[in-house]
Amino acid sequence: MKDILIGHFKERFGRNPSFLARAPGRIEFIGNHTDYNKGSVLGASLDLCVWVAIAPRVDNQRNYFALGRGALVNTSCEVYDRLQGDASWVNYPLGVLVAMREAKLKIPEGFDYLVMSNLPMGAGLSSSAAIELSSALVFLQATNQSVSKEVLVNLGKAAENNFVGVPCGILDQGVSGFGKKDQLVYIDCAGPLFATVPLPSKTHFWIFNTHTKHALVDGLYATRHKECMDAAKTLGVNYLVEVSIEQLMQNKTKLSLNVFKRAKHIVEEIDRVNQMIAVLKDGDLRKIGQLLYLSHQSSELYFENSTPELDFIVATLRTQSEVYGARLTGGGFGGAVMALAADNYSQDLAEVVSETYRKKFGNPLEIIHAITGDGASLI
Ligand code: GLA
C-alpha cells in the first residue's frame, strides 16, 4: 500500500511525499453509546485503513486531495474556517491542526496532502477517526514531535468534538490508536484507560453494510447524547456509569419515558460489557454471542438507534447456526451489522443474508469478511 500511496501522491503533486501514516477503521464489538457515559467498551481495529501522505510547501498554502473524492481543496495557512459541501471532509485534518494548536503543539505550515482509503464510508466503521489519527501522525512527524498514544487519540477526539462538532466519546479514536491484530481493545472510558483482550480463537467478523444512513444521523446522535446527560443530571450523578440498574429502576418515575429508555440501554449495556470480559476469558462462544444479540435488542427497544434494515439483518443472521451473535456496530441509525461467526462461516452463507435482504429492501448488502489489524502508525 505504501507504494500505491506514493504513486498517487506523485501523480497528483509531481513529487515524492515526505511523511506517511495509516490508521485503521474499527468495529464496535460491544458497548453501544457507553463511551461518552464514561462506561466501558470493546472494539477491534480492522486491516481496512485510511492512508495519508504529505510533503511540506514553502508558500503558506495547504492543498488537500482525497483520492476518488473530487477536486483539490486549497486553503491558506491562516484560514481555519469550517468547510461545507464536497470539501467538508477537509474538516477532519483541519480539525486536527486546530486541536494540535490548542494542545500547544507545533503545527506544520504549508503542505500538499493526499488521503486514500479502503474503508467503506458510512458503514459505521469510523473512517473519520482513521483520517484524524493518520493526519495527526504525519503532522506530528512533519514538525518533529512525538506524543503518547493517549495524546494522539485525544487529538483526534478533540478534532471531532470541537471542530467537526460531533459530541462523540473515545471509542473510535481509542480503538484506531490502540488496536492490535487478533485483539479486542477494552476502554474504560472514565480514565480513559486502554487495554487489549485476545479475540476468541476460531472466530471471524463479518460485516453487512446496508449503505443506508438516516438523514438526521448527526442530530440524532447529539439528541441521544443529551438524553443520557439529562438522565444523569436527574439521577444526581455526572455520568450514567455511576448508576446501578436497581437505582435506575427505583427512580424510573423521575424520568420521562424516552429518557428512561435511553438510560436503561446505557446502564445495562455497561453491565453487558463487563459480563463480556468475563465470558471472553471462559471462551464460551454461545454466551458471547448471546450478549451481542441482547445488545442489539436493547438498541432496538430502548436506545432506538436501530433501523428496520439492521433489525432484519440481525434476525436473518440468527437463523444461521454458524453465527454466534450479531448487532449493529457504531452509532446506529443506519450503517452496518457486525456478526461474530465460526471459522466455517462462508461467503455463500453471507450471500444468503444479502439475497434475503435484497428481496425485502431492494438492494443487496455489501459483505465484508473483516480481518483485524494493528492500530495507527507511521509507515
Ligand atoms: C460513534 C461515536 C462513538 C460511540 C459510538 C456508539 O461511533 O463516534 O464515540 O459513541 O458511535 O457507541
Short mmCIF file of C-alpha atoms and ligand atoms in Angstrom, two decimals:
data_model
loop_
_atom_site.label_atom_id
_atom_site.label_comp_id
_atom_site.label_asym_id
_atom_site.label_seq_id
_atom_site.Cartn_x
_atom_site.Cartn_y
_atom_site.Cartn_z
CA MET A 1 0.00 0.00 0.00
CA LYS A 2 2.90 2.34 0.72
CA ASP A 3 4.00 2.22 -2.93
CA ILE A 4 0.47 2.83 -4.13
CA LEU A 5 0.16 5.83 -1.80
CA ILE A 6 3.48 7.26 -3.02
CA GLY A 7 2.42 6.64 -6.63
CA HIS A 8 -0.83 8.55 -6.21
CA PHE A 9 0.92 11.37 -4.41
CA LYS A 10 3.49 11.72 -7.20
CA GLU A 11 0.79 11.63 -9.83
CA ARG A 12 -1.14 14.39 -8.09
CA PHE A 13 1.64 16.66 -6.85
CA GLY A 14 4.57 15.75 -9.13
CA ARG A 15 6.96 14.92 -6.30
CA ASN A 16 7.54 12.42 -3.50
CA PRO A 17 5.71 12.71 -0.17
CA SER A 18 7.89 13.23 2.91
CA PHE A 19 5.69 11.74 5.66
CA LEU A 20 3.27 8.83 5.51
CA ALA A 21 0.90 7.23 8.01
CA ARG A 22 -2.02 4.86 8.22
CA ALA A 23 -4.84 4.35 10.72
CA PRO A 24 -7.45 1.59 10.77
CA GLY A 25 -11.20 1.62 10.92
CA ARG A 26 -12.86 -0.23 13.76
CA ILE A 27 -15.70 -2.48 14.71
CA GLU A 28 -17.66 -1.64 17.82
CA PHE A 29 -17.82 -5.12 19.35
CA ILE A 30 -20.00 -4.25 22.33
CA GLY A 31 -20.61 -1.11 24.38
CA ASN A 32 -23.09 0.92 22.40
CA HIS A 33 -23.03 4.64 23.29
CA THR A 34 -21.37 3.74 26.57
CA ASP A 35 -18.21 5.76 25.87
CA TYR A 36 -19.47 9.29 26.47
CA ASN A 37 -21.37 7.95 29.51
CA LYS A 38 -17.91 7.02 30.88
CA GLY A 39 -18.66 3.30 30.86
CA SER A 40 -16.57 0.66 29.15
CA VAL A 41 -16.48 -0.57 25.58
CA LEU A 42 -14.81 -3.23 23.44
CA GLY A 43 -13.80 -2.69 19.82
CA ALA A 44 -11.49 -4.19 17.23
CA SER A 45 -9.27 -2.40 14.73
CA LEU A 46 -9.51 -3.66 11.16
CA ASP A 47 -6.96 -4.16 8.43
CA LEU A 48 -9.01 -1.66 6.40
CA CYS A 49 -7.34 1.71 6.70
CA VAL A 50 -7.02 5.33 5.78
CA TRP A 51 -3.56 6.34 4.43
CA VAL A 52 -2.24 9.88 4.45
CA ALA A 53 0.87 11.35 2.82
CA ILE A 54 2.14 14.92 2.99
CA ALA A 55 5.05 16.99 1.72
CA PRO A 56 5.86 20.46 3.04
CA ARG A 57 5.37 23.61 0.92
CA VAL A 58 7.07 26.96 1.45
CA ASP A 59 4.34 29.23 0.09
CA ASN A 60 1.92 29.19 3.04
CA GLN A 61 -0.64 27.13 1.10
CA ARG A 62 -2.25 23.87 2.10
CA ASN A 63 -3.54 21.60 -0.66
CA TYR A 64 -5.77 18.70 0.30
CA PHE A 65 -6.68 15.91 -2.08
CA ALA A 66 -8.81 12.83 -1.35
CA LEU A 67 -8.42 10.07 -3.89
CA GLY A 68 -11.76 9.38 -5.55
CA ARG A 69 -13.47 12.32 -3.87
CA GLY A 70 -13.37 15.18 -6.31
CA ALA A 71 -11.35 18.33 -6.57
CA LEU A 72 -8.28 19.58 -4.78
CA VAL A 73 -9.11 21.80 -1.81
CA ASN A 74 -6.81 24.75 -1.19
CA THR A 75 -6.61 26.85 1.97
CA SER A 76 -4.05 29.34 3.13
CA CYS A 77 -2.29 28.66 6.42
CA GLU A 78 -4.09 31.49 8.20
CA VAL A 79 -7.60 30.19 7.45
CA TYR A 80 -9.31 27.77 9.82
CA ASP A 81 -12.94 28.14 8.78
CA ARG A 82 -15.05 25.01 8.65
CA LEU A 83 -15.65 23.85 5.10
CA GLN A 84 -19.01 22.90 3.60
CA GLY A 85 -20.27 20.61 0.85
CA ASP A 86 -17.85 18.40 -1.12
CA ALA A 87 -14.87 19.88 0.69
CA SER A 88 -16.25 19.13 4.17
CA TRP A 89 -14.03 16.05 4.57
CA VAL A 90 -11.13 18.51 5.00
CA ASN A 91 -12.64 19.46 8.38
CA TYR A 92 -11.03 16.28 9.78
CA PRO A 93 -7.37 17.19 9.05
CA LEU A 94 -8.17 20.86 9.66
CA GLY A 95 -9.74 19.98 13.00
CA VAL A 96 -6.60 18.04 13.92
CA LEU A 97 -4.43 21.10 13.19
CA VAL A 98 -6.68 23.21 15.41
CA ALA A 99 -6.59 20.54 18.15
CA MET A 100 -2.78 20.42 17.96
CA ARG A 101 -2.58 24.20 18.23
CA GLU A 102 -4.90 24.14 21.23
CA ALA A 103 -2.77 21.45 22.84
CA LYS A 104 0.22 23.82 22.42
CA LEU A 105 1.87 21.56 19.87
CA LYS A 106 3.68 22.93 16.81
CA ILE A 107 1.74 22.61 13.57
CA PRO A 108 3.12 22.34 10.05
CA GLU A 109 2.85 25.37 7.78
CA GLY A 110 2.10 24.77 4.10
CA PHE A 111 1.84 21.26 2.67
CA ASP A 112 0.44 19.05 -0.05
CA TYR A 113 -1.78 16.37 1.45
CA LEU A 114 -3.23 13.22 -0.08
CA VAL A 115 -5.57 10.74 1.58
CA MET A 116 -6.77 7.39 0.29
CA SER A 117 -8.86 4.73 1.96
CA ASN A 118 -10.21 1.24 1.53
CA LEU A 119 -12.63 1.65 4.40
CA PRO A 120 -16.25 1.69 3.26
CA MET A 121 -17.76 5.09 4.01
CA GLY A 122 -20.92 5.42 6.05
CA ALA A 123 -20.74 1.86 7.36
CA GLY A 124 -20.12 2.96 10.94
CA LEU A 125 -16.54 1.68 10.75
CA SER A 126 -15.05 5.03 11.74
CA SER A 127 -13.36 6.37 8.69
CA SER A 128 -13.42 9.76 10.41
CA ALA A 129 -11.29 8.62 13.36
CA ALA A 130 -8.92 6.91 10.92
CA ILE A 131 -8.40 10.10 8.91
CA GLU A 132 -7.93 12.11 12.12
CA LEU A 133 -5.28 9.78 13.53
CA SER A 134 -3.35 9.30 10.30
CA SER A 135 -3.38 13.08 9.74
CA ALA A 136 -2.20 13.75 13.30
CA LEU A 137 0.69 11.29 12.84
CA VAL A 138 2.01 12.97 9.69
CA PHE A 139 1.53 16.48 11.09
CA LEU A 140 3.46 15.49 14.22
CA GLN A 141 6.24 13.90 12.22
CA ALA A 142 6.47 16.90 9.91
CA THR A 143 7.09 19.09 12.95
CA ASN A 144 9.49 16.66 14.58
CA GLN A 145 7.27 15.88 17.54
CA SER A 146 6.16 12.61 19.02
CA VAL A 147 3.38 12.15 21.55
CA SER A 148 1.97 9.23 23.53
CA LYS A 149 -0.85 7.19 22.04
CA GLU A 150 -3.18 8.70 24.64
CA VAL A 151 -2.38 12.21 23.37
CA LEU A 152 -2.72 11.10 19.73
CA VAL A 153 -6.15 9.62 20.43
CA ASN A 154 -7.22 12.76 22.27
CA LEU A 155 -6.17 14.98 19.36
CA GLY A 156 -8.50 13.01 17.11
CA LYS A 157 -11.34 13.20 19.60
CA ALA A 158 -10.83 16.95 20.12
CA ALA A 159 -10.95 17.47 16.33
CA GLU A 160 -14.24 15.60 16.18
CA ASN A 161 -15.83 17.21 19.27
CA ASN A 162 -14.64 20.79 18.88
CA PHE A 163 -14.19 21.31 15.15
CA VAL A 164 -16.33 18.77 13.29
CA GLY A 165 -18.94 19.20 16.01
CA VAL A 166 -19.91 15.62 16.91
CA PRO A 167 -20.09 15.02 20.70
CA CYS A 168 -18.62 11.51 20.33
CA GLY A 169 -16.77 9.59 23.02
CA ILE A 170 -13.34 7.98 22.85
CA LEU A 171 -14.27 4.63 21.25
CA ASP A 172 -13.37 5.26 17.60
CA GLN A 173 -10.10 7.10 18.11
CA GLY A 174 -9.16 4.82 21.03
CA VAL A 175 -9.57 1.63 19.02
CA SER A 176 -7.91 3.07 15.91
CA GLY A 177 -4.96 4.16 18.07
CA PHE A 178 -4.59 1.21 20.45
CA GLY A 179 -5.78 -1.61 18.17
CA LYS A 180 -3.83 -4.83 17.71
CA LYS A 181 -4.27 -7.68 15.30
CA ASP A 182 -6.31 -10.56 16.82
CA GLN A 183 -7.13 -8.48 19.89
CA LEU A 184 -10.07 -6.51 21.14
CA VAL A 185 -9.37 -3.09 22.61
CA TYR A 186 -11.00 -2.60 26.00
CA ILE A 187 -11.52 1.01 27.02
CA ASP A 188 -12.55 2.10 30.46
CA CYS A 189 -13.79 5.46 29.26
CA ALA A 190 -13.75 7.05 32.72
CA GLY A 191 -9.93 7.21 32.62
CA PRO A 192 -9.75 6.66 29.81
CA LEU A 193 -7.66 3.51 30.23
CA PHE A 194 -6.81 1.25 27.33
CA ALA A 195 -6.05 -2.48 27.34
CA THR A 196 -6.27 -5.38 24.94
CA VAL A 197 -8.08 -8.70 25.31
CA PRO A 198 -7.47 -11.63 22.92
CA LEU A 199 -10.22 -12.32 20.43
CA PRO A 200 -11.73 -15.78 20.81
CA SER A 201 -9.85 -18.12 18.51
CA LYS A 202 -11.53 -19.74 15.51
CA THR A 203 -13.97 -16.86 15.09
CA HIS A 204 -14.32 -14.35 12.30
CA PHE A 205 -16.00 -11.00 11.90
CA TRP A 206 -18.40 -10.42 9.05
CA ILE A 207 -19.84 -7.01 8.31
CA PHE A 208 -23.08 -6.40 6.45
CA ASN A 209 -23.24 -2.82 5.25
CA THR A 210 -26.68 -1.51 4.35
CA HIS A 211 -25.42 1.74 2.78
CA THR A 212 -28.36 3.40 4.49
CA LYS A 213 -27.94 6.40 6.69
CA HIS A 214 -30.62 8.35 8.48
CA ALA A 215 -30.72 11.88 7.06
CA LEU A 216 -30.51 13.33 10.55
CA VAL A 217 -27.85 10.97 11.86
CA ASP A 218 -25.60 13.63 13.45
CA GLY A 219 -28.56 15.34 15.05
CA LEU A 220 -29.90 12.04 16.38
CA TYR A 221 -26.52 11.19 17.88
CA ALA A 222 -26.46 14.57 19.61
CA THR A 223 -30.03 14.03 20.85
CA ARG A 224 -29.11 10.67 22.37
CA HIS A 225 -26.07 12.27 23.97
CA LYS A 226 -28.28 14.93 25.51
CA GLU A 227 -30.89 12.42 26.72
CA CYS A 228 -28.14 10.49 28.51
CA MET A 229 -26.77 13.63 30.13
CA ASP A 230 -30.29 14.66 31.17
CA ALA A 231 -30.82 11.25 32.76
CA ALA A 232 -27.55 11.54 34.69
CA LYS A 233 -28.45 15.01 35.92
CA THR A 234 -31.91 13.99 37.09
CA LEU A 235 -30.40 11.00 38.89
CA GLY A 236 -27.90 13.29 40.63
CA VAL A 237 -24.71 11.96 39.02
CA ASN A 238 -22.25 13.28 36.44
CA TYR A 239 -22.43 10.26 34.14
CA LEU A 240 -24.70 7.23 33.80
CA VAL A 241 -21.81 4.89 34.64
CA GLU A 242 -22.40 5.87 38.26
CA VAL A 243 -25.96 4.47 38.25
CA SER A 244 -26.81 0.83 39.01
CA ILE A 245 -29.73 -0.97 37.42
CA GLU A 246 -31.50 -1.03 40.80
CA GLN A 247 -31.06 2.72 41.29
CA LEU A 248 -32.39 3.35 37.82
CA MET A 249 -35.49 1.23 38.43
CA GLN A 250 -36.13 2.91 41.80
CA ASN A 251 -36.02 6.33 40.15
CA LYS A 252 -37.90 5.45 36.99
CA THR A 253 -40.77 7.88 37.64
CA LYS A 254 -38.40 10.85 37.81
CA LEU A 255 -37.52 10.37 34.14
CA SER A 256 -39.61 10.83 31.02
CA LEU A 257 -40.28 7.55 29.22
CA ASN A 258 -37.74 8.25 26.46
CA VAL A 259 -35.01 9.35 28.84
CA PHE A 260 -35.64 6.27 30.99
CA LYS A 261 -35.32 4.00 27.95
CA ARG A 262 -32.02 5.60 26.90
CA ALA A 263 -30.66 5.27 30.45
CA LYS A 264 -31.78 1.64 30.69
CA HIS A 265 -29.87 0.84 27.50
CA ILE A 266 -26.70 2.51 28.75
CA VAL A 267 -26.74 1.12 32.29
CA GLU A 268 -27.45 -2.43 31.07
CA GLU A 269 -25.01 -2.14 28.17
CA ILE A 270 -22.18 -1.17 30.53
CA ASP A 271 -23.09 -4.26 32.54
CA ARG A 272 -23.04 -6.37 29.35
CA VAL A 273 -19.52 -5.15 28.51
CA ASN A 274 -18.36 -6.20 31.95
CA GLN A 275 -20.06 -9.59 31.57
CA MET A 276 -18.42 -9.91 28.16
CA ILE A 277 -14.96 -9.51 29.67
CA ALA A 278 -15.66 -12.44 31.99
CA VAL A 279 -17.23 -14.55 29.26
CA LEU A 280 -14.35 -13.88 26.85
CA LYS A 281 -11.99 -15.31 29.46
CA ASP A 282 -14.04 -18.52 29.56
CA GLY A 283 -14.20 -18.56 25.76
CA ASP A 284 -17.88 -19.55 25.78
CA LEU A 285 -18.82 -18.52 22.24
CA ARG A 286 -22.55 -19.05 22.63
CA LYS A 287 -22.64 -16.78 25.69
CA ILE A 288 -20.51 -14.20 23.88
CA GLY A 289 -23.00 -14.29 21.02
CA GLN A 290 -25.99 -14.01 23.35
CA LEU A 291 -24.61 -10.78 24.79
CA LEU A 292 -24.20 -9.41 21.26
CA TYR A 293 -27.82 -10.23 20.42
CA LEU A 294 -29.02 -8.71 23.71
CA SER A 295 -27.09 -5.54 22.94
CA HIS A 296 -28.79 -5.26 19.57
CA GLN A 297 -32.20 -5.91 21.07
CA SER A 298 -31.61 -3.13 23.57
CA SER A 299 -30.65 -0.73 20.75
CA GLU A 300 -33.85 -1.70 19.01
CA LEU A 301 -36.16 -1.38 22.01
CA TYR A 302 -34.61 1.17 24.31
CA PHE A 303 -31.98 3.31 22.64
CA GLU A 304 -33.99 3.30 19.40
CA ASN A 305 -30.88 3.75 17.28
CA SER A 306 -31.53 0.68 15.15
CA THR A 307 -33.47 0.61 11.88
CA PRO A 308 -35.80 -1.96 10.26
CA GLU A 309 -32.92 -2.84 7.88
CA LEU A 310 -30.46 -3.55 10.69
CA ASP A 311 -33.07 -5.49 12.70
CA PHE A 312 -33.86 -7.61 9.66
CA ILE A 313 -30.20 -8.50 9.10
CA VAL A 314 -29.72 -9.47 12.75
CA ALA A 315 -32.90 -11.58 12.64
CA THR A 316 -31.70 -13.32 9.47
CA LEU A 317 -28.26 -14.00 10.94
CA ARG A 318 -29.92 -15.57 13.98
CA THR A 319 -31.21 -18.34 11.72
CA GLN A 320 -27.67 -19.33 10.67
CA SER A 321 -26.14 -21.73 13.17
CA GLU A 322 -22.57 -20.74 12.23
CA VAL A 323 -23.25 -17.24 13.58
CA TYR A 324 -22.64 -16.82 17.32
CA GLY A 325 -24.05 -13.32 17.61
CA ALA A 326 -24.67 -10.08 15.75
CA ARG A 327 -25.53 -6.48 16.43
CA LEU A 328 -25.47 -3.06 14.88
CA THR A 329 -21.99 -1.60 15.09
CA GLY A 330 -21.29 2.06 15.85
CA GLY A 331 -23.64 4.95 16.36
CA GLY A 332 -26.61 3.33 14.59
CA PHE A 333 -29.47 4.97 12.64
CA GLY A 334 -28.23 3.07 9.58
CA GLY A 335 -24.79 1.75 8.77
CA ALA A 336 -23.82 -1.85 9.28
CA VAL A 337 -24.32 -5.01 11.32
CA MET A 338 -21.33 -6.98 12.54
CA ALA A 339 -21.51 -10.70 13.16
CA LEU A 340 -19.17 -12.92 15.11
CA ALA A 341 -19.18 -16.25 13.31
CA ALA A 342 -17.47 -19.62 13.40
CA ASP A 343 -14.48 -20.06 11.12
CA ASN A 344 -16.55 -22.22 8.77
CA TYR A 345 -18.91 -19.32 8.01
CA SER A 346 -18.58 -18.60 4.32
CA GLN A 347 -19.16 -16.06 1.60
CA ASP A 348 -22.02 -18.26 0.37
CA LEU A 349 -23.81 -18.03 3.70
CA ALA A 350 -23.24 -14.27 3.77
CA GLU A 351 -24.70 -14.06 0.24
CA VAL A 352 -27.84 -15.81 1.50
CA VAL A 353 -28.30 -13.00 4.03
CA SER A 354 -27.73 -10.40 1.34
CA GLU A 355 -30.19 -12.06 -1.04
CA THR A 356 -32.87 -12.35 1.65
CA TYR A 357 -32.31 -8.67 2.39
CA ARG A 358 -32.47 -7.71 -1.28
CA LYS A 359 -35.84 -9.42 -1.64
CA LYS A 360 -37.22 -7.25 1.15
CA PHE A 361 -35.43 -3.94 0.72
CA GLY A 362 -34.50 -3.95 -2.96
CA ASN A 363 -30.71 -3.61 -2.65
CA PRO A 364 -28.06 -6.19 -1.83
CA LEU A 365 -25.75 -5.77 1.15
CA GLU A 366 -22.06 -5.03 1.00
CA ILE A 367 -20.40 -8.03 2.61
CA ILE A 368 -17.03 -7.61 4.30
CA HIS A 369 -15.14 -10.53 5.78
CA ALA A 370 -13.30 -8.34 8.25
CA ILE A 371 -9.79 -9.11 9.40
CA THR A 372 -8.34 -7.35 12.42
CA GLY A 373 -5.17 -5.28 12.07
CA ASP A 374 -2.79 -3.10 14.09
CA GLY A 375 -3.50 0.40 15.30
CA ALA A 376 -2.38 3.70 13.74
CA SER A 377 1.28 4.06 12.76
CA LEU A 378 3.72 5.92 10.59
CA ILE A 379 4.75 3.98 7.53
C1 GLA B 1 -19.98 6.59 17.22
C2 GLA B 1 -19.16 7.52 18.10
C3 GLA B 1 -18.54 6.76 19.26
C4 GLA B 1 -19.58 5.94 20.01
C5 GLA B 1 -20.43 5.13 19.04
C6 GLA B 1 -21.59 4.45 19.71
O1 GLA B 1 -19.15 5.67 16.59
O2 GLA B 1 -18.17 8.16 17.35
O3 GLA B 1 -17.87 7.65 20.13
O4 GLA B 1 -20.36 6.76 20.82
O5 GLA B 1 -20.95 5.92 17.99
O6 GLA B 1 -21.15 3.54 20.66
#
